[in-house]
PDB file of C-alpha atoms in Angstrom:
ATOM      1  CA  MET I   1       9.262  17.331  -2.745  1.00  0.00           C
ATOM      2  CA  SER I   2      10.857  14.418  -3.438  1.00  0.00           C
ATOM      3  CA  ASN I   3      13.393  12.415  -1.894  1.00  0.00           C
ATOM      4  CA  LEU I   4      15.987  12.293  -4.897  1.00  0.00           C
ATOM      5  CA  ASP I   5      18.542  10.292  -3.170  1.00  0.00           C
ATOM      6  CA  VAL I   6      19.739   7.967  -6.240  1.00  0.00           C
ATOM      7  CA  ARG I   7      20.476   5.200  -3.469  1.00  0.00           C
ATOM      8  CA  PRO I   8      18.001   5.514  -0.708  1.00  0.00           C
ATOM      9  CA  VAL I   9      18.341   3.178   2.141  1.00  0.00           C
ATOM     10  CA  PRO I  10      15.096   1.486   3.410  1.00  0.00           C
ATOM     11  CA  THR I  11      14.537   2.544   7.086  1.00  0.00           C
ATOM     12  CA  LEU I  12      12.335   0.895   9.843  1.00  0.00           C
ATOM     13  CA  CYS I  13      11.254   3.710  12.354  1.00  0.00           C
ATOM     14  CA  GLY I  14       8.292   4.088  14.709  1.00  0.00           C
ATOM     15  CA  GLY I  15       7.045   2.600  17.887  1.00  0.00           C
ATOM     16  CA  ARG I  16       7.673   3.900  21.353  1.00  0.00           C
ATOM     17  CA  ARG I  17      10.670   2.299  22.294  1.00  0.00           C
ATOM     18  CA  ALA I  18      13.210   4.946  21.504  1.00  0.00           C
ATOM     19  CA  VAL I  19      11.286   7.841  22.933  1.00  0.00           C
ATOM     20  CA  PRO I  20      12.517   9.166  26.133  1.00  0.00           C
ATOM     21  CA  GLY I  21       9.828   9.507  28.843  1.00  0.00           C
ATOM     22  CA  SER I  22      11.663  12.827  30.251  1.00  0.00           C
ATOM     23  CA  PRO I  23      12.943  15.951  28.763  1.00  0.00           C
ATOM     24  CA  VAL I  24      16.294  15.665  26.881  1.00  0.00           C
ATOM     25  CA  HIS I  25      18.518  18.121  24.572  1.00  0.00           C
ATOM     26  CA  ASP I  26      19.748  16.441  21.693  1.00  0.00           C
ATOM     27  CA  VAL I  27      21.252  18.579  19.038  1.00  0.00           C
ATOM     28  CA  LEU I  28      21.085  17.178  15.564  1.00  0.00           C
ATOM     29  CA  PRO I  29      22.674  18.957  12.545  1.00  0.00           C
ATOM     30  CA  GLY I  30      21.359  18.423   9.149  1.00  0.00           C
ATOM     31  CA  ARG I  31      23.208  16.596   6.207  1.00  0.00           C
ATOM     32  CA  ALA I  32      23.509  17.815   2.897  1.00  0.00           C
ATOM     33  CA  VAL I  33      21.353  16.399   0.206  1.00  0.00           C
ATOM     34  CA  LEU I  34      21.105  17.705  -3.528  1.00  0.00           C
ATOM     35  CA  LEU I  35      17.693  17.691  -4.908  1.00  0.00           C
ATOM     36  CA  GLY I  36      18.024  17.688  -8.736  1.00  0.00           C
ATOM     37  CA  GLU I  37      20.524  19.850 -10.350  1.00  0.00           C
ATOM     38  CA  SER I  38      19.568  23.030  -8.524  1.00  0.00           C
ATOM     39  CA  THR I  39      18.518  22.593  -4.641  1.00  0.00           C
ATOM     40  CA  GLU I  40      20.684  21.725  -1.937  1.00  0.00           C
ATOM     41  CA  VAL I  41      18.553  20.929   1.399  1.00  0.00           C
ATOM     42  CA  ARG I  42      19.402  20.140   4.706  1.00  0.00           C
ATOM     43  CA  ARG I  43      18.074  16.776   5.815  1.00  0.00           C
ATOM     44  CA  LEU I  44      17.204  16.718   9.762  1.00  0.00           C
ATOM     45  CA  LEU I  45      14.783  13.758   9.519  1.00  0.00           C
ATOM     46  CA  PRO I  46      15.702  10.968   9.232  1.00  0.00           C
ATOM     47  CA  THR I  47      18.745  11.057  10.803  1.00  0.00           C
ATOM     48  CA  LEU I  48      21.503   8.762  12.587  1.00  0.00           C
ATOM     49  CA  GLY I  49      20.218  10.542  16.041  1.00  0.00           C
ATOM     50  CA  ARG I  50      16.542  10.683  15.267  1.00  0.00           C
ATOM     51  CA  ARG I  51      13.965   9.229  12.993  1.00  0.00           C
ATOM     52  CA  MET I  52      10.900  10.804  13.768  1.00  0.00           C
ATOM     53  CA  VAL I  53       9.131  13.097  16.013  1.00  0.00           C
ATOM     54  CA  GLY I  54       5.485  11.951  16.797  1.00  0.00           C
ATOM     55  CA  ALA I  55       4.346  11.277  13.143  1.00  0.00           C
ATOM     56  CA  TRP I  56       6.640  13.730  11.693  1.00  0.00           C
ATOM     57  CA  CYS I  57       9.062  11.419   9.599  1.00  0.00           C
ATOM     58  CA  PHE I  58      10.724  13.708   7.114  1.00  0.00           C
ATOM     59  CA  VAL I  59      12.015  17.284   7.251  1.00  0.00           C
ATOM     60  CA  ASP I  60      14.196  18.974   4.959  1.00  0.00           C
ATOM     61  CA  HIS I  61      15.219  22.858   5.296  1.00  0.00           C
ATOM     62  CA  TYR I  62      16.312  24.630   2.059  1.00  0.00           C
ATOM     63  CA  GLY I  63      17.719  28.466   1.622  1.00  0.00           C
ATOM     64  CA  PRO I  64      17.941  31.213   1.716  1.00  0.00           C
ATOM     65  CA  ASP I  65      19.273  30.534  -1.915  1.00  0.00           C
ATOM     66  CA  GLU I  66      19.531  33.348  -4.459  1.00  0.00           C
ATOM     67  CA  ILE I  67      17.849  32.039  -7.481  1.00  0.00           C
ATOM     68  CA  ALA I  68      17.255  34.943  -9.766  1.00  0.00           C
ATOM     69  CA  ALA I  69      19.338  33.857 -12.458  1.00  0.00           C
ATOM     70  CA  GLU I  70      18.950  30.377 -11.649  1.00  0.00           C
ATOM     71  CA  PRO I  71      15.752  27.970 -12.534  1.00  0.00           C
ATOM     72  CA  GLY I  72      15.082  27.276  -8.584  1.00  0.00           C
ATOM     73  CA  MET I  73      13.225  24.280  -7.438  1.00  0.00           C
ATOM     74  CA  GLN I  74      12.615  21.870 -10.588  1.00  0.00           C
ATOM     75  CA  VAL I  75      11.343  18.692  -8.862  1.00  0.00           C
ATOM     76  CA  PRO I  76       9.805  16.184 -11.599  1.00  0.00           C
ATOM     77  CA  PRO I  77       6.545  14.278 -11.255  1.00  0.00           C
ATOM     78  CA  HIS I  78       7.123  11.545  -8.549  1.00  0.00           C
ATOM     79  CA  PRO I  79       5.109   9.406  -6.528  1.00  0.00           C
ATOM     80  CA  HIS I  80       4.044   9.210  -2.675  1.00  0.00           C
ATOM     81  CA  ILE I  81       2.095   6.629  -0.642  1.00  0.00           C
ATOM     82  CA  GLY I  82       1.183   6.641   3.047  1.00  0.00           C
ATOM     83  CA  LEU I  83       2.073  10.107   4.074  1.00  0.00           C
ATOM     84  CA  GLN I  84       1.363  13.703   3.811  1.00  0.00           C
ATOM     85  CA  THR I  85       3.402  16.415   2.500  1.00  0.00           C
ATOM     86  CA  VAL I  86       3.931  20.058   4.586  1.00  0.00           C
ATOM     87  CA  SER I  87       5.290  22.865   2.412  1.00  0.00           C
ATOM     88  CA  TRP I  88       6.123  25.967   4.417  1.00  0.00           C
ATOM     89  CA  LEU I  89       7.888  28.727   2.581  1.00  0.00           C
ATOM     90  CA  LEU I  90       9.622  31.977   3.993  1.00  0.00           C
ATOM     91  CA  ASP I  91      10.631  33.488   0.681  1.00  0.00           C
ATOM     92  CA  GLY I  92       9.581  32.735  -2.783  1.00  0.00           C
ATOM     93  CA  GLU I  93       7.076  30.871  -4.389  1.00  0.00           C
ATOM     94  CA  ILE I  94       6.474  26.965  -5.713  1.00  0.00           C
ATOM     95  CA  LEU I  95       3.791  25.639  -8.017  1.00  0.00           C
ATOM     96  CA  HIS I  96       2.400  22.465  -7.285  1.00  0.00           C
ATOM     97  CA  ARG I  97       1.078  20.107  -9.757  1.00  0.00           C
ATOM     98  CA  ASP I  98      -0.439  16.735  -8.957  1.00  0.00           C
ATOM     99  CA  SER I  99      -2.488  13.678 -10.206  1.00  0.00           C
ATOM    100  CA  VAL I 100      -5.757  14.655  -8.645  1.00  0.00           C
ATOM    101  CA  GLY I 101      -5.765  17.858 -11.292  1.00  0.00           C
ATOM    102  CA  SER I 102      -4.390  20.248  -8.373  1.00  0.00           C
ATOM    103  CA  VAL I 103      -2.677  23.444  -9.933  1.00  0.00           C
ATOM    104  CA  GLN I 104      -1.533  25.471  -6.713  1.00  0.00           C
ATOM    105  CA  THR I 105       1.086  28.236  -5.894  1.00  0.00           C
ATOM    106  CA  VAL I 106       2.439  28.332  -2.688  1.00  0.00           C
ATOM    107  CA  ARG I 107       3.561  31.428  -1.127  1.00  0.00           C
ATOM    108  CA  PRO I 108       5.225  32.121   2.302  1.00  0.00           C
ATOM    109  CA  GLY I 109       2.987  32.191   4.937  1.00  0.00           C
ATOM    110  CA  GLU I 110       0.242  29.594   3.265  1.00  0.00           C
ATOM    111  CA  LEU I 111      -0.076  26.040   4.008  1.00  0.00           C
ATOM    112  CA  GLY I 112       0.548  23.629   1.139  1.00  0.00           C
ATOM    113  CA  LEU I 113      -0.907  20.163   2.585  1.00  0.00           C
ATOM    114  CA  MET I 114      -0.942  16.814   0.069  1.00  0.00           C
ATOM    115  CA  THR I 115      -2.436  13.841   1.321  1.00  0.00           C
ATOM    116  CA  ALA I 116      -0.702  10.933  -0.600  1.00  0.00           C
ATOM    117  CA  GLY I 117      -3.130   8.057   0.879  1.00  0.00           C
ATOM    118  CA  ARG I 118      -3.237   5.094  -1.107  1.00  0.00           C
ATOM    119  CA  ALA I 119      -1.135   6.872  -4.245  1.00  0.00           C
ATOM    120  CA  ILE I 120      -0.507  10.364  -5.614  1.00  0.00           C
ATOM    121  CA  ALA I 121       2.139  12.166  -7.834  1.00  0.00           C
ATOM    122  CA  HIS I 122       3.110  15.574  -8.208  1.00  0.00           C
ATOM    123  CA  SER I 123       5.661  17.992  -9.379  1.00  0.00           C
ATOM    124  CA  GLU I 124       7.031  21.080  -7.658  1.00  0.00           C
ATOM    125  CA  GLN I 125       8.794  23.781  -9.501  1.00  0.00           C
ATOM    126  CA  SER I 126       9.684  27.666  -9.194  1.00  0.00           C
ATOM    127  CA  PRO I 127       7.636  29.298 -11.670  1.00  0.00           C
ATOM    128  CA  ASP I 128       8.763  31.508 -14.375  1.00  0.00           C
ATOM    129  CA  PRO I 129       9.174  34.221 -13.452  1.00  0.00           C
ATOM    130  CA  HIS I 130       9.880  33.563  -9.728  1.00  0.00           C
ATOM    131  CA  PRO I 131      11.133  35.882  -6.671  1.00  0.00           C
ATOM    132  CA  ALA I 132      14.718  36.235  -6.026  1.00  0.00           C
ATOM    133  CA  LEU I 133      14.997  34.384  -3.078  1.00  0.00           C
ATOM    134  CA  LEU I 134      13.585  30.905  -1.972  1.00  0.00           C
ATOM    135  CA  HIS I 135      13.672  29.470   1.676  1.00  0.00           C
ATOM    136  CA  GLY I 136      11.524  27.133   3.341  1.00  0.00           C
ATOM    137  CA  ALA I 137      11.075  23.656   4.603  1.00  0.00           C
ATOM    138  CA  GLN I 138       9.321  20.573   3.222  1.00  0.00           C
ATOM    139  CA  LEU I 139       7.869  18.029   5.839  1.00  0.00           C
ATOM    140  CA  TRP I 140       6.308  14.373   5.771  1.00  0.00           C
ATOM    141  CA  VAL I 141       3.418  13.042   8.353  1.00  0.00           C
ATOM    142  CA  ALA I 142       3.431   9.339   8.335  1.00  0.00           C
ATOM    143  CA  LEU I 143      -0.177   8.378   8.332  1.00  0.00           C
ATOM    144  CA  PRO I 144      -1.506   5.771  10.964  1.00  0.00           C
ATOM    145  CA  GLU I 145      -2.997   2.377   9.627  1.00  0.00           C
ATOM    146  CA  PRO I 146      -6.669   3.467   9.636  1.00  0.00           C
ATOM    147  CA  HIS I 147      -5.719   6.359   7.275  1.00  0.00           C
ATOM    148  CA  ARG I 148      -2.939   5.289   4.947  1.00  0.00           C
ATOM    149  CA  ARG I 149      -5.115   4.381   2.167  1.00  0.00           C
ATOM    150  CA  THR I 150      -7.357   6.972   2.218  1.00  0.00           C
ATOM    151  CA  GLU I 151      -8.416   8.825  -1.254  1.00  0.00           C
ATOM    152  CA  PRO I 152      -5.624  11.574  -2.182  1.00  0.00           C
ATOM    153  CA  ARG I 153      -6.206  15.193  -1.794  1.00  0.00           C
ATOM    154  CA  PHE I 154      -4.676  18.721  -1.856  1.00  0.00           C
ATOM    155  CA  GLU I 155      -5.286  21.413   0.537  1.00  0.00           C
ATOM    156  CA  HIS I 156      -4.085  24.891   0.188  1.00  0.00           C
ATOM    157  CA  HIS I 157      -4.749  27.222   3.400  1.00  0.00           C
ATOM    158  CA  ALA I 158      -3.751  30.872   2.895  1.00  0.00           C
ATOM    159  CA  ALA I 159      -5.070  31.909   6.214  1.00  0.00           C
ATOM    160  CA  LEU I 160      -3.807  30.470   9.326  1.00  0.00           C
ATOM    161  CA  PRO I 161      -4.175  31.099  13.186  1.00  0.00           C
ATOM    162  CA  VAL I 162      -1.535  32.855  15.008  1.00  0.00           C
ATOM    163  CA  VAL I 163      -0.772  33.023  18.517  1.00  0.00           C
ATOM    164  CA  THR I 164       0.978  35.912  19.954  1.00  0.00           C
ATOM    165  CA  ALA I 165       2.980  37.070  23.227  1.00  0.00           C
ATOM    166  CA  PRO I 166       5.019  39.734  23.676  1.00  0.00           C
ATOM    167  CA  GLY I 167       7.877  39.488  21.037  1.00  0.00           C
ATOM    168  CA  LEU I 168       6.520  36.080  19.948  1.00  0.00           C
ATOM    169  CA  TRP I 169       4.228  35.139  16.789  1.00  0.00           C
ATOM    170  CA  ALA I 170       3.263  31.525  16.220  1.00  0.00           C
ATOM    171  CA  THR I 171       1.576  30.457  13.147  1.00  0.00           C
ATOM    172  CA  VAL I 172       0.077  27.103  13.592  1.00  0.00           C
ATOM    173  CA  LEU I 173       0.525  25.011  10.158  1.00  0.00           C
ATOM    174  CA  MET I 174      -0.652  21.701  11.695  1.00  0.00           C
ATOM    175  CA  GLY I 175      -2.554  20.804  14.930  1.00  0.00           C
ATOM    176  CA  GLU I 176      -3.153  22.775  17.513  1.00  0.00           C
ATOM    177  CA  LEU I 177      -1.212  25.406  19.859  1.00  0.00           C
ATOM    178  CA  ASP I 178      -2.580  26.997  22.861  1.00  0.00           C
ATOM    179  CA  GLY I 179      -6.097  26.572  22.087  1.00  0.00           C
ATOM    180  CA  ALA I 180      -5.387  27.591  18.184  1.00  0.00           C
ATOM    181  CA  ALA I 181      -6.108  25.173  15.442  1.00  0.00           C
ATOM    182  CA  SER I 182      -4.905  24.809  11.879  1.00  0.00           C
ATOM    183  CA  PRO I 183      -7.549  24.164   9.315  1.00  0.00           C
ATOM    184  CA  GLY I 184      -5.165  21.556   7.588  1.00  0.00           C
ATOM    185  CA  THR I 185      -6.346  17.954   7.983  1.00  0.00           C
ATOM    186  CA  ALA I 186      -4.537  15.730  10.390  1.00  0.00           C
ATOM    187  CA  PHE I 187      -4.905  12.070  10.725  1.00  0.00           C
ATOM    188  CA  SER I 188      -2.803  11.847  14.339  1.00  0.00           C
ATOM    189  CA  PRO I 189      -2.411  14.012  17.391  1.00  0.00           C
ATOM    190  CA  LEU I 190       0.246  16.619  16.429  1.00  0.00           C
ATOM    191  CA  VAL I 191       1.524  20.151  16.122  1.00  0.00           C
ATOM    192  CA  GLY I 192       3.641  22.101  13.585  1.00  0.00           C
ATOM    193  CA  ALA I 193       4.235  25.805  14.091  1.00  0.00           C
ATOM    194  CA  GLU I 194       6.334  28.543  12.729  1.00  0.00           C
ATOM    195  CA  LEU I 195       7.522  30.597  15.725  1.00  0.00           C
ATOM    196  CA  LEU I 196       8.803  34.280  14.737  1.00  0.00           C
ATOM    197  CA  LEU I 197      10.801  35.720  17.694  1.00  0.00           C
ATOM    198  CA  ALA I 198      11.744  39.568  17.824  1.00  0.00           C
ATOM    199  CA  ALA I 199      14.982  40.540  18.755  1.00  0.00           C
ATOM    200  CA  GLY I 200      15.493  40.805  22.663  1.00  0.00           C
ATOM    201  CA  ALA I 201      12.359  39.023  23.085  1.00  0.00           C
ATOM    202  CA  ALA I 202      12.176  35.972  25.321  1.00  0.00           C
ATOM    203  CA  ALA I 203       8.708  34.084  25.928  1.00  0.00           C
ATOM    204  CA  ALA I 204       6.951  30.579  26.861  1.00  0.00           C
ATOM    205  CA  LEU I 205       4.607  28.550  24.959  1.00  0.00           C
ATOM    206  CA  PRO I 206       2.487  25.609  26.498  1.00  0.00           C
ATOM    207  CA  LEU I 207       2.915  22.051  25.254  1.00  0.00           C
ATOM    208  CA  GLU I 208       1.263  18.689  25.584  1.00  0.00           C
ATOM    209  CA  ARG I 209       3.145  16.303  28.223  1.00  0.00           C
ATOM    210  CA  ASP I 210       2.453  13.489  26.390  1.00  0.00           C
ATOM    211  CA  PHE I 211       3.912  14.713  22.971  1.00  0.00           C
ATOM    212  CA  GLU I 212       7.745  14.727  22.077  1.00  0.00           C
ATOM    213  CA  TYR I 213       8.892  17.741  20.411  1.00  0.00           C
ATOM    214  CA  ALA I 214      11.727  19.038  18.556  1.00  0.00           C
ATOM    215  CA  VAL I 215      12.582  22.458  17.210  1.00  0.00           C
ATOM    216  CA  LEU I 216      14.282  23.552  13.659  1.00  0.00           C
ATOM    217  CA  THR I 217      16.174  26.895  13.469  1.00  0.00           C
ATOM    218  CA  LEU I 218      15.590  28.665  10.164  1.00  0.00           C
ATOM    219  CA  SER I 219      17.182  31.687  10.833  1.00  0.00           C
ATOM    220  CA  GLY I 220      18.957  33.319  13.578  1.00  0.00           C
ATOM    221  CA  THR I 221      20.633  31.777  16.526  1.00  0.00           C
ATOM    222  CA  PRO I 222      17.810  31.413  19.321  1.00  0.00           C
ATOM    223  CA  GLU I 223      17.909  30.050  22.538  1.00  0.00           C
ATOM    224  CA  VAL I 224      15.519  27.205  23.174  1.00  0.00           C
ATOM    225  CA  ASP I 225      14.916  25.561  26.859  1.00  0.00           C
ATOM    226  CA  GLY I 226      18.621  27.208  27.577  1.00  0.00           C
ATOM    227  CA  VAL I 227      20.143  25.807  24.488  1.00  0.00           C
ATOM    228  CA  ARG I 228      21.901  28.112  21.691  1.00  0.00           C
ATOM    229  CA  LEU I 229      20.915  26.778  18.252  1.00  0.00           C
ATOM    230  CA  ASP I 230      22.758  27.718  14.887  1.00  0.00           C
ATOM    231  CA  PRO I 231      20.559  28.153  11.694  1.00  0.00           C
ATOM    232  CA  GLY I 232      19.872  24.660  10.265  1.00  0.00           C
ATOM    233  CA  ALA I 233      19.992  22.805  13.081  1.00  0.00           C
ATOM    234  CA  LEU I 234      17.400  20.322  14.902  1.00  0.00           C
ATOM    235  CA  LEU I 235      17.129  20.181  18.695  1.00  0.00           C
ATOM    236  CA  TYR I 236      15.212  17.209  20.081  1.00  0.00           C
ATOM    237  CA  LEU I 237      13.416  17.847  23.209  1.00  0.00           C
ATOM    238  CA  GLY I 238      11.803  14.541  24.203  1.00  0.00           C
ATOM    239  CA  CYS I 239       8.473  14.511  26.105  1.00  0.00           C
ATOM    240  CA  ASN I 240       7.029  15.495  29.610  1.00  0.00           C
ATOM    241  CA  ARG I 241       7.293  19.208  29.193  1.00  0.00           C
ATOM    242  CA  ASP I 242       4.891  21.516  29.945  1.00  0.00           C
ATOM    243  CA  GLU I 243       6.331  24.594  28.341  1.00  0.00           C
ATOM    244  CA  LEU I 244       8.744  25.572  26.013  1.00  0.00           C
ATOM    245  CA  ARG I 245      11.068  28.656  26.462  1.00  0.00           C
ATOM    246  CA  VAL I 246      12.727  30.463  23.774  1.00  0.00           C
ATOM    247  CA  ARG I 247      14.537  33.861  23.556  1.00  0.00           C
ATOM    248  CA  GLY I 248      16.469  35.687  20.639  1.00  0.00           C
ATOM    249  CA  ASP I 249      19.133  38.246  20.851  1.00  0.00           C
ATOM    250  CA  SER I 250      18.221  39.280  17.117  1.00  0.00           C
ATOM    251  CA  ASP I 251      15.157  38.279  15.093  1.00  0.00           C
ATOM    252  CA  CYS I 252      15.087  34.629  14.894  1.00  0.00           C
ATOM    253  CA  ARG I 253      12.684  32.115  13.055  1.00  0.00           C
ATOM    254  CA  LEU I 254      11.936  28.531  14.247  1.00  0.00           C
ATOM    255  CA  LEU I 255       9.855  25.536  13.689  1.00  0.00           C
ATOM    256  CA  LEU I 256       7.983  23.994  16.343  1.00  0.00           C
ATOM    257  CA  LEU I 257       7.204  19.905  15.614  1.00  0.00           C
ATOM    258  CA  GLY I 258       5.358  17.419  17.870  1.00  0.00           C
ATOM    259  CA  GLY I 259       3.022  14.983  18.578  1.00  0.00           C
ATOM    260  CA  GLU I 260       2.151  11.752  20.650  1.00  0.00           C
ATOM    261  CA  PRO I 261       5.099   9.156  19.741  1.00  0.00           C
ATOM    262  CA  PHE I 262       4.011   7.291  16.552  1.00  0.00           C
ATOM    263  CA  GLU I 263       2.859   3.622  17.987  1.00  0.00           C
ATOM    264  CA  GLU I 264       3.020   1.923  14.477  1.00  0.00           C
ATOM    265  CA  GLU I 265       6.707   0.862  12.658  1.00  0.00           C
ATOM    266  CA  ILE I 266       6.933   2.370   9.365  1.00  0.00           C
ATOM    267  CA  VAL I 267       9.164   1.109   6.269  1.00  0.00           C
ATOM    268  CA  MET I 268      10.515   4.543   4.478  1.00  0.00           C
ATOM    269  CA  TRP I 269      12.132   4.237   1.007  1.00  0.00           C
ATOM    270  CA  TRP I 270      12.714   6.733  -1.297  1.00  0.00           C
ATOM    271  CA  ASN I 271       9.108   8.899  -1.650  1.00  0.00           C
ATOM    272  CA  PHE I 272       6.923   5.793  -0.044  1.00  0.00           C
ATOM    273  CA  VAL I 273       6.033   5.151   3.475  1.00  0.00           C
ATOM    274  CA  ALA I 274       4.569   1.671   4.178  1.00  0.00           C
ATOM    275  CA  ARG I 275       4.778  -0.881   6.487  1.00  0.00           C
ATOM    276  CA  THR I 276       6.878  -3.985   4.763  1.00  0.00           C
ATOM    277  CA  GLY I 277       9.605  -4.238   2.276  1.00  0.00           C
ATOM    278  CA  ASP I 278       6.909  -5.807  -0.157  1.00  0.00           C
ATOM    279  CA  GLU I 279       4.628  -2.997  -0.194  1.00  0.00           C
ATOM    280  CA  ILE I 280       7.541  -0.641  -1.265  1.00  0.00           C
ATOM    281  CA  ALA I 281       8.183  -2.912  -3.803  1.00  0.00           C
ATOM    282  CA  GLN I 282       4.767  -2.940  -5.057  1.00  0.00           C
ATOM    283  CA  ALA I 283       4.509   0.621  -5.149  1.00  0.00           C
ATOM    284  CA  ARG I 284       7.905   0.851  -7.219  1.00  0.00           C
ATOM    285  CA  GLU I 285       6.479  -1.437  -9.434  1.00  0.00           C
ATOM    286  CA  ASP I 286       3.022   0.256 -10.075  1.00  0.00           C
ATOM    287  CA  TRP I 287       5.140   3.845 -10.478  1.00  0.00           C
ATOM    288  CA  MET I 288       7.498   1.998 -13.044  1.00  0.00           C
ATOM    289  CA  SER I 289       4.476   0.498 -15.012  1.00  0.00           C
ATOM    290  CA  GLY I 290       2.114   3.643 -14.869  1.00  0.00           C
ATOM    291  CA  SER I 291      -0.232   2.259 -12.702  1.00  0.00           C
ATOM    292  CA  HIS I 292      -2.419   3.604  -9.727  1.00  0.00           C
ATOM    293  CA  PHE I 293      -0.612   7.000  -9.097  1.00  0.00           C
ATOM    294  CA  GLY I 294      -2.249   8.922 -12.458  1.00  0.00           C
ATOM    295  CA  GLU I 295      -0.698  11.506 -14.587  1.00  0.00           C
ATOM    296  CA  VAL I 296       0.765  14.929 -13.837  1.00  0.00           C
ATOM    297  CA  THR I 297      -0.312  17.355 -16.426  1.00  0.00           C
ATOM    298  CA  GLY I 298       1.386  20.792 -17.166  1.00  0.00           C
ATOM    299  CA  TYR I 299       4.820  19.726 -16.349  1.00  0.00           C
ATOM    300  CA  ASP I 300       7.115  20.186 -19.294  1.00  0.00           C
ATOM    301  CA  GLY I 301       9.257  17.116 -18.589  1.00  0.00           C
ATOM    302  CA  ALA I 302       9.411  13.300 -17.870  1.00  0.00           C
ATOM    303  CA  PRO I 303       8.570  11.979 -14.820  1.00  0.00           C
ATOM    304  CA  LEU I 304      11.396  10.920 -11.934  1.00  0.00           C
ATOM    305  CA  PRO I 305      12.181   7.096 -12.403  1.00  0.00           C
ATOM    306  CA  ALA I 306      12.467   5.118  -9.057  1.00  0.00           C
ATOM    307  CA  PRO I 307      15.946   3.941  -7.989  1.00  0.00           C
ATOM    308  CA  ALA I 308      16.655   0.512  -8.070  1.00  0.00           C
ATOM    309  CA  LEU I 309      15.855  -1.535  -4.702  1.00  0.00           C
ATOM    310  CA  PRO I 310      18.529  -2.335  -2.618  1.00  0.00           C
ATOM    311  CA  PRO I 311      19.750  -6.296  -2.838  1.00  0.00           C
ATOM    312  CA  VAL I 312      19.388  -6.774   0.816  1.00  0.00           C
ATOM    313  CA  PRO I 313      16.386  -7.173   3.058  1.00  0.00           C
ATOM    314  CA  LEU I 314      15.167  -4.531   5.429  1.00  0.00           C
ATOM    315  CA  LYS I 315      17.003  -4.233   8.856  1.00  0.00           C
ATOM    316  CA  PRO I 316      14.871  -2.849  11.717  1.00  0.00           C
ATOM    317  CA  ARG I 317      16.430   0.145  13.091  1.00  0.00           C
ATOM    318  CA  GLY I 318      14.068   1.958  15.201  1.00  0.00           C
ATOM    319  CA  ARG I 319      13.081   5.428  16.123  1.00  0.00           C
ATOM    320  CA  ALA I 320      16.598   6.293  16.865  1.00  0.00           C
ATOM    321  CA  ARG I 321      20.314   5.321  16.742  1.00  0.00           C
TER     322      ARG I 321
END
């Protein structure tokens, strides 16, 4: 999914300076962002309170939306560099096309993982016809320096490992949780997992003490480490934890995100993750001139033009503010 802000703000994030060395409870509400003409999302990362969680640098939560009589998601071809996109659906279907020739429908419980590397373009849209509901999350993972110019690729994994406990099912999207490893390619130590919690259940999941963590509520009002969370809220948990305790009075769905704090400082602007403003400007020029990103075939519509770059230089803002 694209960042469709027409006036995106360059953001410098990463590094360990703002990573707390002990557990915390920071509740971060999402802000509403309109994607195209038909889909509104709640943006949880980056936000004024927290810009990264491990290598996770972008989180959008959308739906549940009734789209039976609507076009649903319609995101034209757009570019990416220096990141991975992780598509996760709870309801609905998304048709992915990209400039390396991938054409894949992603459904609930399946991992759509695109590694942009040096350059890729893709589109995302609800197929015609499509299911009545659309609900999911789109996440980005920043690629570390040794891999940020890797060859672009797309992975689709229909079968993912599940960790179980009484009343809890944890599907591992990325990385490893409690000995279960996702088949998705990861380039830094991290974890992403969907937690399904049955009504009345209480459970604990083992965590890595060196990771920082956050939990996003997808549905229901769970209690996470003693904190009640409304749907669409992100709870940042910090580091130095051995386990995560969750409970729910009703059925709940959550996303657990974590990873080793990302040491490198990155610059994010529009759909690009780079290291300098000059790299961002070059990527924008390449996209607008039709260079390096390739062509997305099969999409009925024009590619998404890049917004104008801001007239001011980048200002360091760190991981948190």
